[in-house]
Coordinates of C-alpha atoms and ligand atoms in Angstrom, one line a residue:
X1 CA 0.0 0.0 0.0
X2 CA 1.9 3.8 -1.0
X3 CA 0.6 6.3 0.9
X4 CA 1.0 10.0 -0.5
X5 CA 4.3 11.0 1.8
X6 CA 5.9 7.5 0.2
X7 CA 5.2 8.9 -3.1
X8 CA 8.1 11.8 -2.3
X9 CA 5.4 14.8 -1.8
X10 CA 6.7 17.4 0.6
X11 CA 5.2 18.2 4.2
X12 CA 3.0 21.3 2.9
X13 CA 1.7 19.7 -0.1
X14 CA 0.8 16.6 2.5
X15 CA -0.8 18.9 4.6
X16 CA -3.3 20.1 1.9
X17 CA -3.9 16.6 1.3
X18 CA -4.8 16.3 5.0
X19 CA -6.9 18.9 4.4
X20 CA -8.9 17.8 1.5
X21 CA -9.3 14.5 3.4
X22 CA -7.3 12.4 1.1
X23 CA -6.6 9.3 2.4
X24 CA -4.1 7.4 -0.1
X25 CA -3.2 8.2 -3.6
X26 CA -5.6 7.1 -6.3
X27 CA -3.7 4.3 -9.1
X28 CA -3.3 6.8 -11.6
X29 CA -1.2 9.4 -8.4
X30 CA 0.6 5.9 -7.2
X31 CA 1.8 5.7 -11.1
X32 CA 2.4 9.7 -12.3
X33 CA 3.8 11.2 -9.3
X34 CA 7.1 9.5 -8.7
X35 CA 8.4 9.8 -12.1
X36 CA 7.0 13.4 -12.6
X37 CA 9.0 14.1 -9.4
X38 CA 12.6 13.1 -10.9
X39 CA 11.5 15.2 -13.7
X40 CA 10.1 13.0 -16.9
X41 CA 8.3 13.5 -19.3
X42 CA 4.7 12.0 -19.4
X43 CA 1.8 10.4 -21.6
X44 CA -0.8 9.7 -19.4
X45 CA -4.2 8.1 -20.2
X46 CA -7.4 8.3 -17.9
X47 CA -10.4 9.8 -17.5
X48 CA -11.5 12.2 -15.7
X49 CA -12.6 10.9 -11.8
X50 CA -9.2 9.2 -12.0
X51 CA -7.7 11.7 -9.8
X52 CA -5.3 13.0 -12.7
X53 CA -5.3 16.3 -11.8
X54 CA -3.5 16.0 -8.4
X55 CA -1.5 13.1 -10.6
X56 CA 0.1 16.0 -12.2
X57 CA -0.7 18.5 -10.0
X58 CA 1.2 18.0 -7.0
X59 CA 4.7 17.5 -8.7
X60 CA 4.1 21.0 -10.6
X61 CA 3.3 22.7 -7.3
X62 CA 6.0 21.1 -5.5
X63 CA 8.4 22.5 -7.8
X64 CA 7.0 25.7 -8.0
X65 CA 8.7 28.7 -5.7
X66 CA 6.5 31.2 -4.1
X67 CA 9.3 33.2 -3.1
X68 CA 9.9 33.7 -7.3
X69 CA 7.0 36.1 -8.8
X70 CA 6.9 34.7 -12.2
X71 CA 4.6 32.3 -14.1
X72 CA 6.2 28.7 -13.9
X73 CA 3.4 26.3 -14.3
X74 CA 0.7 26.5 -16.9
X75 CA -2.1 23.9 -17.4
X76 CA -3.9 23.9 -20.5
X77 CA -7.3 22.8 -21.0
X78 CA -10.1 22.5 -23.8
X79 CA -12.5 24.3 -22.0
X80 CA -13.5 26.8 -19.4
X81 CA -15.0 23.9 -17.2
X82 CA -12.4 21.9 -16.7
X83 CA -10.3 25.2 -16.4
X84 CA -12.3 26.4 -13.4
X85 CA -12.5 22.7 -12.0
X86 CA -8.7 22.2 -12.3
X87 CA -7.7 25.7 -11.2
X88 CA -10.0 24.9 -8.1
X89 CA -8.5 21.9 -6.9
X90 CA -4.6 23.1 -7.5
X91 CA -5.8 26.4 -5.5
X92 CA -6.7 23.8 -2.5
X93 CA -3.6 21.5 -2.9
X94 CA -1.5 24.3 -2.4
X95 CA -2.7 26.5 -0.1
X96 CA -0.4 25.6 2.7
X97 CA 2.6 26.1 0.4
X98 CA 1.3 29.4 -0.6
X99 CA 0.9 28.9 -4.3
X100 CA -1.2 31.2 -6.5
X101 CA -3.5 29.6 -8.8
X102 CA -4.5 32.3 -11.9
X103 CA -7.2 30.7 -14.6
X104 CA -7.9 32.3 -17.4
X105 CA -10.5 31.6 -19.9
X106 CA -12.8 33.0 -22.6
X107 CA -15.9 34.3 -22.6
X108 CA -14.9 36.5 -19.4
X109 CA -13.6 39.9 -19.6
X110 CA -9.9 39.9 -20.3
X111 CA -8.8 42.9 -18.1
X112 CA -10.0 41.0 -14.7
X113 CA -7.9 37.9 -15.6
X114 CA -5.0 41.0 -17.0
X115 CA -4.7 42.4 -13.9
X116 CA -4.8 39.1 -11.7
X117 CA -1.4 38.0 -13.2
X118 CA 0.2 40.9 -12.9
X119 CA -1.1 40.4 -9.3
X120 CA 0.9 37.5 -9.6
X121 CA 0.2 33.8 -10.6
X122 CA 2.7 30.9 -9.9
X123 CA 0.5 28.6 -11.8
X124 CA -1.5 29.2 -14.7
X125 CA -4.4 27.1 -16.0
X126 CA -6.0 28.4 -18.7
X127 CA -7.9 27.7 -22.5
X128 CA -5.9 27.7 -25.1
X129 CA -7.5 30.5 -26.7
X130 CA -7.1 33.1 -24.1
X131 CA -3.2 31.8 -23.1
X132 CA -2.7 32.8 -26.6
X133 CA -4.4 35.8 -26.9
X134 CA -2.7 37.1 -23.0
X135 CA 0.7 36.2 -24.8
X136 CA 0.1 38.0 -27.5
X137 CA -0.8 41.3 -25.0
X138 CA 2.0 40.3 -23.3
X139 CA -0.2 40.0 -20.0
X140 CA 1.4 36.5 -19.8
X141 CA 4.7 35.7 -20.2
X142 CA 6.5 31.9 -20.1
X143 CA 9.5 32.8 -20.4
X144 CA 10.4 31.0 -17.0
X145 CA 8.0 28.0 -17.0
X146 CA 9.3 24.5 -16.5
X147 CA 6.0 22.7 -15.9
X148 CA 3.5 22.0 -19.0
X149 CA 0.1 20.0 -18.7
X150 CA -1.7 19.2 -21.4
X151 CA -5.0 18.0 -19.9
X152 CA -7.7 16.1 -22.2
X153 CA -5.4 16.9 -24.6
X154 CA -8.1 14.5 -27.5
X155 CA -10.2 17.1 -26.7
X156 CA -8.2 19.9 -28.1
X157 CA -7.7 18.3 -30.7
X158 CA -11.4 17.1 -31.6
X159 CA -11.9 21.1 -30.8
X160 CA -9.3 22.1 -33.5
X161 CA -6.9 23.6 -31.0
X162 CA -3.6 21.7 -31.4
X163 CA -1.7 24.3 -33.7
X164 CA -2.9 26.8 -31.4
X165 CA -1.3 24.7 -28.2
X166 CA 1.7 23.8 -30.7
X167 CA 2.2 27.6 -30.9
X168 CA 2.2 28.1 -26.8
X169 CA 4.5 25.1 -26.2
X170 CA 7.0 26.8 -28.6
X171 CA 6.9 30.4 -26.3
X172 CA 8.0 28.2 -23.4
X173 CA 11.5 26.8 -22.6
X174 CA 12.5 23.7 -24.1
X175 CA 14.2 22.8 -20.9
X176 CA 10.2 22.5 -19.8
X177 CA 8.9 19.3 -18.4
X178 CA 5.6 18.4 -20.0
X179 CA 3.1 16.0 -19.1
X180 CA 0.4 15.3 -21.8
X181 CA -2.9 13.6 -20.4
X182 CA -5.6 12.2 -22.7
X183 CA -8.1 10.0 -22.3
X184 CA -7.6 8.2 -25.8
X185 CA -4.7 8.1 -27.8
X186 CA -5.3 8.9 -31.7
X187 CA -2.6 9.4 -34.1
X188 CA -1.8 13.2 -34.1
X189 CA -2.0 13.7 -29.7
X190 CA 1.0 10.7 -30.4
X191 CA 2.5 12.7 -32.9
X192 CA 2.2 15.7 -31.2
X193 CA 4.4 13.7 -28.0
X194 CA 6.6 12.8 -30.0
X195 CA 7.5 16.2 -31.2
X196 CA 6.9 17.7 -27.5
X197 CA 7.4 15.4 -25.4
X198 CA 11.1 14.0 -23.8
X199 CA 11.7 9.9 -23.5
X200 CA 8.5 10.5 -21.7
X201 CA 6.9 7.8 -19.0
X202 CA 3.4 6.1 -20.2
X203 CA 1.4 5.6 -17.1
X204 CA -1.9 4.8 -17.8
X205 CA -5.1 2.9 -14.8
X206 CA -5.2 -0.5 -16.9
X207 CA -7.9 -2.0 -16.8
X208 CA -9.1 -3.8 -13.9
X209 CA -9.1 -8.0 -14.5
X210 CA -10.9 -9.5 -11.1
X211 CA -14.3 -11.1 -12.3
X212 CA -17.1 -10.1 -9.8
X213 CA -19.6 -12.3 -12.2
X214 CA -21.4 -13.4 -8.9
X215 CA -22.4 -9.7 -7.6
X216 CA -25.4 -7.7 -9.3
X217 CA -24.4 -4.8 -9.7
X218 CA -26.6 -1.7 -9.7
X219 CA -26.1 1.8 -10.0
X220 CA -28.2 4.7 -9.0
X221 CA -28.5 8.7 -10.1
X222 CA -28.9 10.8 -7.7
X223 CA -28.6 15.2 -6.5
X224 CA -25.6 15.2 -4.3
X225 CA -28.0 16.7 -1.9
X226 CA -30.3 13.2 -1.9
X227 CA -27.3 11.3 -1.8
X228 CA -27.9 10.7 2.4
X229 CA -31.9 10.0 1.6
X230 CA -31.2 7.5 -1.2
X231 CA -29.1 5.4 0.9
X232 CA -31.8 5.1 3.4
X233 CA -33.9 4.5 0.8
X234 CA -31.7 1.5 -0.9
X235 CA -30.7 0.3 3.1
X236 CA -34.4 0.0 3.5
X237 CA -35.6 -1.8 0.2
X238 CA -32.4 -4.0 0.4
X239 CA -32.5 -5.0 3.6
X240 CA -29.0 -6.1 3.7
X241 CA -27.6 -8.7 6.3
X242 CA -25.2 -6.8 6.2
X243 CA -23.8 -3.6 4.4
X244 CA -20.1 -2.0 3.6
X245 CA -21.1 1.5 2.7
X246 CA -17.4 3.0 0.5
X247 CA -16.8 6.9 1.2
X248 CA -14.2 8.7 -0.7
X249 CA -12.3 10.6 2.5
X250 CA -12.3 10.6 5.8
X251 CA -13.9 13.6 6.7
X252 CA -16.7 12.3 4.5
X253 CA -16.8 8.8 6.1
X254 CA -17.5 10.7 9.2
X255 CA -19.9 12.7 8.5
X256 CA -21.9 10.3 6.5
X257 CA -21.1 8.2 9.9
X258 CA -23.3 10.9 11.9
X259 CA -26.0 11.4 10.2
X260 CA -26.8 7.3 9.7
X261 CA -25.8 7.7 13.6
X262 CA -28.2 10.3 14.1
X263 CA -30.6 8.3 12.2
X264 CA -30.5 6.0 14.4
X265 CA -28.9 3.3 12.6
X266 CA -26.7 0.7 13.8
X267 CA -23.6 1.6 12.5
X268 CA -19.7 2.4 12.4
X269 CA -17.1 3.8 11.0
X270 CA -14.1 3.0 10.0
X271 CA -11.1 4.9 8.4
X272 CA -7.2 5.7 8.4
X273 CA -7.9 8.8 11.2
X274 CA -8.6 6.1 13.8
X275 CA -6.2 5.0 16.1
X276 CA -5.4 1.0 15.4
X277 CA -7.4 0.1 18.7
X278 CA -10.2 1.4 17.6
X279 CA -10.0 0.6 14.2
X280 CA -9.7 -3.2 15.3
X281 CA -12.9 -3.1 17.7
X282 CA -14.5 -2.0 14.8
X283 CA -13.4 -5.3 12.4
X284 CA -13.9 -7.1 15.0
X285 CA -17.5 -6.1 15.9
X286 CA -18.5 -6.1 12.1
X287 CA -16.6 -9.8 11.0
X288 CA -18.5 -10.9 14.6
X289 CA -21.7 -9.8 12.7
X290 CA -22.4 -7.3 15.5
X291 CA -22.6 -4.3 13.5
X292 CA -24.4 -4.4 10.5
X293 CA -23.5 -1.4 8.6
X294 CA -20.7 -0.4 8.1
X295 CA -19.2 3.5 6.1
X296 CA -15.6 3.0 5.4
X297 CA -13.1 4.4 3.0
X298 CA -11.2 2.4 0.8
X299 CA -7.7 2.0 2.5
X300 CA -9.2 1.3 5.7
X301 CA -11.5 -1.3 4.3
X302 CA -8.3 -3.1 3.0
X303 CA -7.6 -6.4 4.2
X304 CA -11.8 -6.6 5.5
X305 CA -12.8 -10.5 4.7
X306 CA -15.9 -11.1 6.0
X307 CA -17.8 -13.5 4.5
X308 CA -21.6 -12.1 5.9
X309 CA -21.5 -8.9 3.6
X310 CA -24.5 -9.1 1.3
X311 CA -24.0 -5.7 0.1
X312 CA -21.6 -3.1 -1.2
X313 CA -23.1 0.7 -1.2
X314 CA -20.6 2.6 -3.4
X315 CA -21.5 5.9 -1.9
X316 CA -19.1 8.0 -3.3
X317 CA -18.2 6.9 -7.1
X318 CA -14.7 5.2 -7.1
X319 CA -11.8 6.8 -8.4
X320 CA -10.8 4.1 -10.9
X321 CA -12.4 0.9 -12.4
X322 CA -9.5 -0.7 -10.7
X323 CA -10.9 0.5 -7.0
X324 CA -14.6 -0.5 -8.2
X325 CA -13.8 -3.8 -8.7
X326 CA -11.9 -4.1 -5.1
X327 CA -14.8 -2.8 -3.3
X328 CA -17.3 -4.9 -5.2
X329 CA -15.1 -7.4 -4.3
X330 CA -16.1 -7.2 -1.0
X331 CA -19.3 -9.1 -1.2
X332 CA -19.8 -12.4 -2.4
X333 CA -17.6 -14.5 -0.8
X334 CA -16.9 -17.8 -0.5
X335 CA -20.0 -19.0 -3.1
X336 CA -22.6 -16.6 -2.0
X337 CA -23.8 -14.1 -4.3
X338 CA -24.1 -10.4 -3.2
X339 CA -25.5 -7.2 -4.7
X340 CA -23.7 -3.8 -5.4
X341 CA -25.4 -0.5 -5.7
X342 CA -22.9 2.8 -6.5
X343 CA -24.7 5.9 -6.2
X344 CA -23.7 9.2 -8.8
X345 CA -24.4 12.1 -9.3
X346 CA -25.2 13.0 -12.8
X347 CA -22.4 14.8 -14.0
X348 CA -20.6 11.9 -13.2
X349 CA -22.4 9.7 -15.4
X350 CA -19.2 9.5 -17.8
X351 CA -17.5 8.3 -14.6
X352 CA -19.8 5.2 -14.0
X353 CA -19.5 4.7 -18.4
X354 CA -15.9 4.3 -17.4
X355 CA -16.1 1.8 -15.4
X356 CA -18.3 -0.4 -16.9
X357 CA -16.6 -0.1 -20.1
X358 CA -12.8 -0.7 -18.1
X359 CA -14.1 -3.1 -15.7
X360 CA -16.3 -4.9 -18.2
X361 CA -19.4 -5.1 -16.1
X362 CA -22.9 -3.6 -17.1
X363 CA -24.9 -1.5 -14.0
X364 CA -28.3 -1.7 -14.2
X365 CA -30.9 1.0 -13.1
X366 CA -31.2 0.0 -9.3
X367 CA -35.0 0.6 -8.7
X368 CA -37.1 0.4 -5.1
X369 CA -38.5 -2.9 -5.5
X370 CA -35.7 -4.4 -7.0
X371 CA -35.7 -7.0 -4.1
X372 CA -39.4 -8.1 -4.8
X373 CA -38.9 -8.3 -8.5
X374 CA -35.4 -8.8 -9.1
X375 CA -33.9 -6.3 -11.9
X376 CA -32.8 -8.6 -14.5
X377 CA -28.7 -7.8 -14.7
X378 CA -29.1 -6.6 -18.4
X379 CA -27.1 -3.8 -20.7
X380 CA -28.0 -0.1 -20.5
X381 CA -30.2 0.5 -23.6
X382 CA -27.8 2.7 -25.3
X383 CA -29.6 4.9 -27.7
X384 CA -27.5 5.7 -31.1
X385 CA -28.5 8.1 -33.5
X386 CA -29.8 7.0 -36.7
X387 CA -27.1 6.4 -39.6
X388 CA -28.0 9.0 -41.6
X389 CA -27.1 7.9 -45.3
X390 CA -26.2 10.6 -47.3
X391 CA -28.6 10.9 -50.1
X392 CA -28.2 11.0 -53.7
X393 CA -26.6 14.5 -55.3
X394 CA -24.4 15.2 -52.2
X395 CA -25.1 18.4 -49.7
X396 CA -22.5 20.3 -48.8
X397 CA -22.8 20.5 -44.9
X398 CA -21.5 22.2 -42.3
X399 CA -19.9 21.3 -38.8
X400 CA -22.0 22.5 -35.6
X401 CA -19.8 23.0 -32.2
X402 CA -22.5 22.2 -29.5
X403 CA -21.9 23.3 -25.9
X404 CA -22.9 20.1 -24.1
X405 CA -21.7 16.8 -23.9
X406 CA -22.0 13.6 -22.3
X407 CA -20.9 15.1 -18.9
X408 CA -24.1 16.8 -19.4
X409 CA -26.3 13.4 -20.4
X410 CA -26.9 14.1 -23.7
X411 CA -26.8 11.1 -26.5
X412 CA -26.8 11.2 -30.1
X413 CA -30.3 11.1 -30.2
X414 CA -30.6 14.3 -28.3
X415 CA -28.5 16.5 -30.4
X416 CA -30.6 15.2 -33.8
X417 CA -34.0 15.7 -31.1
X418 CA -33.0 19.8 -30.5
X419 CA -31.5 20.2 -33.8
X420 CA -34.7 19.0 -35.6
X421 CA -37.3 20.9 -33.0
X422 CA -35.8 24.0 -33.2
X423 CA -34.8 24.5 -36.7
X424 CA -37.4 22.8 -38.3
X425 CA -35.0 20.5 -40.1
X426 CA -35.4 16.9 -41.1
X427 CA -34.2 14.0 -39.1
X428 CA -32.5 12.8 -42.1
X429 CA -30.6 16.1 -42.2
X430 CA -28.4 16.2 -39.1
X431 CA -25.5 13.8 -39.7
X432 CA -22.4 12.8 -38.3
X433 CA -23.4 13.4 -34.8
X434 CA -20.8 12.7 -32.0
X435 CA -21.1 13.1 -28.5
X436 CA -18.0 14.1 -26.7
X437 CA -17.4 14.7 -22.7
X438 CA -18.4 18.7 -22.8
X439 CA -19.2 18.9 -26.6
X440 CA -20.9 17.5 -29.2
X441 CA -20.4 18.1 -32.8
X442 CA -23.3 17.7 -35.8
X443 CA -23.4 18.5 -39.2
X444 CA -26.3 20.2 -40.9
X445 CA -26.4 20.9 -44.7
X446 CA -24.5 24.3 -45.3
X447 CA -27.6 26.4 -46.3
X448 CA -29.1 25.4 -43.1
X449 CA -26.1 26.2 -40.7
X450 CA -26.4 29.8 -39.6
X451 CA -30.3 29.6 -39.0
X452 CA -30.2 26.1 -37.4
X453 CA -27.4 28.3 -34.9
X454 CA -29.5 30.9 -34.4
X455 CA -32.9 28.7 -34.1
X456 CA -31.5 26.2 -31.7
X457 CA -29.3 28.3 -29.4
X458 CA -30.5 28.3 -26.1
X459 CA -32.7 25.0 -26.9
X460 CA -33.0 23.1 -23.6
X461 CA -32.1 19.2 -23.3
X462 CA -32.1 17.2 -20.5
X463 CA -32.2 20.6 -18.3
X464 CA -29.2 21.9 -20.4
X465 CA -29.4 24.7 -22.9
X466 CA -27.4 24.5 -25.7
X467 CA -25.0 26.9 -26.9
X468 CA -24.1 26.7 -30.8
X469 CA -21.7 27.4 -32.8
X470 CA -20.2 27.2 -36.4
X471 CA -17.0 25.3 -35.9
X472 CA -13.9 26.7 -37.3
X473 CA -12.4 26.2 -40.6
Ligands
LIG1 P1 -10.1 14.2 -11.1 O1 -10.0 13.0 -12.0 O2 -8.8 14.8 -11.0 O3 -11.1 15.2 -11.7 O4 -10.6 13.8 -9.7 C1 -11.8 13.2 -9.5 C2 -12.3 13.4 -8.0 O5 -11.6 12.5 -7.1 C3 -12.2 14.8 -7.5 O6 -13.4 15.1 -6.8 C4 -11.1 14.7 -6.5 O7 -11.2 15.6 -5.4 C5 -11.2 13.3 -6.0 N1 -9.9 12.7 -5.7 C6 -8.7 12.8 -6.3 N2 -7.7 12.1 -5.7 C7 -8.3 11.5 -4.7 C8 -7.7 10.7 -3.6 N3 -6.5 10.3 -3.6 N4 -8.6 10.2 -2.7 C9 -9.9 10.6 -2.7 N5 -10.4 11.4 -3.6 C10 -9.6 11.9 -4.6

């Protein structure tokens, strides 16, 4: 087992950890942060919930000064979410160390984001877009950077962005480390490592091999705010013998640990906080059958073989297919079959698609009753969007940049749904429709385009509303 100080992190950075309630480093930290540490190069490929961005966050901020005024980290993302979510969680892992985080992004006025590095920023994360345009105003200067991450770096490039980040890696020093994340790895984001990119390390979460064909496995969307009532609700319909409830920290564990308490439920806790006394009366109580539920986060729950738990809660997703399977693990052992249900929020939808497609395993939709009527275990009905043949005497068409994406739960079907309502067009019409994590991209015939824009901006799916655009070029 590594634990985060093993890893070669310093005190203040450990501290933050503390902090954020980080318990032990997720696979994809175990694997990135050692070798970013002596300074390599890296490919890395996973997804997002993987825990990438403190994989190559904390080596950049270790190395960063906060005695030296100038800019020597950037991050570069696709978009202005993942720019805000990134910029968020490097703010919090370096607080003790002092370490300013500046993000900078489009679509918000330049002069705040102007005058907040010459504030000062140690690190930068920013869209490609407005890194360039603040070079080119000379608000931002990387003269003295040594840390480059590309994150989601197929999405730049499915976004049209890679000359535009080949351009900003050439204004930095080619003594730079660079660590290039992806999620997948097509041709050019290889090619462009290969250009950028020093004898770098691959580290990627493979994917995980245990077979857990004797659990039936469920999965459940939920508000974070429901998250405490569904779990009543599924402890209730289930009615476990007994249940291993998987939290993410231990700050969560114990306040998830309260409010069953204070629900007056039979329950403990169990995590890496507790002193190894009471840590063991809890095993003990639980493998004794004493305690029926139990809220525990993954490294405490290591080593727990007890042969009466009938079911896993996954109360907080995990952070890697790998971690998934070890929970699920849990239950049905020795023979006996046992039932998992993982709770998500929606926006991490993509998260649970991730691990069903690494872990090979199919969730169903858990439902109330499930124990009265057994869900059959069967695949997601995964909705496609229509192969839309081009017809005789060709259109010429045009590409459609849609804000919205599979982080936001929209499907194929969706985008050809608002396309067609809105703009009056014909199913047959709207081709070539791909769903990415924050975008989607459709083409419409050419004469169509700037009216379909107009028509179907501001369209609401699934509770989002779309933002179009004419792609570029
Ligand atoms: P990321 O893939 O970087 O977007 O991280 C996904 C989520 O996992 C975020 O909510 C992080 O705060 C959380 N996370 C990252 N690393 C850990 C860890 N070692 N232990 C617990 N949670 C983590």
């Amino acid at each position: 087992m590594t634990t985060f100080s093993e890893l070669g992190l310093s005190p203040p950075l450990l501290e933050a950890l503390a902090d954020v309630g980080y318990e032990a480093p997720s696979p994809i930290q175990a694997q990135a942060i050692p070798p970013l540490l002596e300074g390599r190069d890296m490919i890395g490929q996973a997804q997002t919930g993987s825990g990438k961005t403190a994989a190559f966050g904390l080596p950049m901020l270790q190395y960063v000064d906060p005695e030296e005024s100038e800019v020597q980290g950037l991050v570069l993302t696709p978009t202005r979410e993942l720019c805000i979510q990134v910029t968020q969680a490097l703010r919090a892992y370096g607080r003790r160390k002092g370490v300013d985080v500046v993000a900078v992004f489009g679509g918000a006025p330049i002069r705040g984001q102007q005058a907040q590095l010459r504030a000062g920023g140690h690190v930068v994360v920013g869209t490609v877009g407005r890194v360039l345009d603040l070079i080119s105003r000379h608000s931002l200067v990387l003269n003295a950077c040594r840390f480059v991450v590309l994150d989601e770096a197929d999405e730049m490039l499915d976004l049209g962005f890679l000359e535009d980040v080949e351009r900003i890696l050439a204004l930095t020093p080619s003594s730079r480390q660079t660590a290039l994340f992806s999620a997948t790895m097509p041709a050019e984001i290889r090619r462009l490592a290969d250009q950028y990119l020093y004898d770098p390390a691959l580290v990627r979460v493979k994917a995980a091999t245990l077979t857990v064909d004797t659990v039936e496995q469920f999965a459940l969307e939920v508000q974070a705010r429901e998250k405490t009532d569904a779990l009543i609700e599924v402890l209730d319909a289930e009615r476990p013998d007994q249940a291993l409830v998987f939290v993410r920290t231990k700050i969560r564990c114990d306040q998830l640990y309260r409010t069953l308490r204070d629900r007056r439920l039979n329950v403990r806790a169990l995590h890496g906080d507790m002193t190894q006394g009471a840590r063991d009366g809890v095993m003990i109580s639980f493998k004794e059958g004493r305690t029926p539920l139990l809220v525990a986060t993954d490294v405490a729950a290591r080593g727990l073989d007890v042969t009466g738990i009938s079911h896993v809660v996954n109360y907080d997703v995990p952070t890697s297919p790998d971690v998934y399977v070890h929970r699920i693990g849990r239950t049905a052992r020795v023979g006996r079959s046992g039932r998992a249900i993982t709770l998500y929020e929606p926006r991490q939808r993509r998260e649970i698609e991730a691990i069903e497609r690494h872990a090979g395993v199919t969730l169903a939709p858990w439902v109330k009753d499930a124990r009265v009527a057994p869900t059959p275990v069967h695949p997601k009905p995964r909705r496609h969007s229509k192969p839309h043949a081009a017809p005789d005497g060709e259109v010429a068409l045009r590409k459609l940049v849609i804000g919205g994406g599979r982080a936001d739960g929209l499907e194929p079907s969706d985008v050809v749904q608002a396309l067609t309502a809105a703009a009056g067009l014909d199913g047959e019409a709207v081709r070539n429709v791909r769903v990415l994590e924050r975008f989607s991209f459709a083409e419409v015939p050419a004469l169509d385009a700037e009216r379909v824009v107009q028509q179907a901006s501001g369209a609401r799916v699934r509770g989002v509303a779309l933002r179009l655009e004419l792609a570029r070029g």
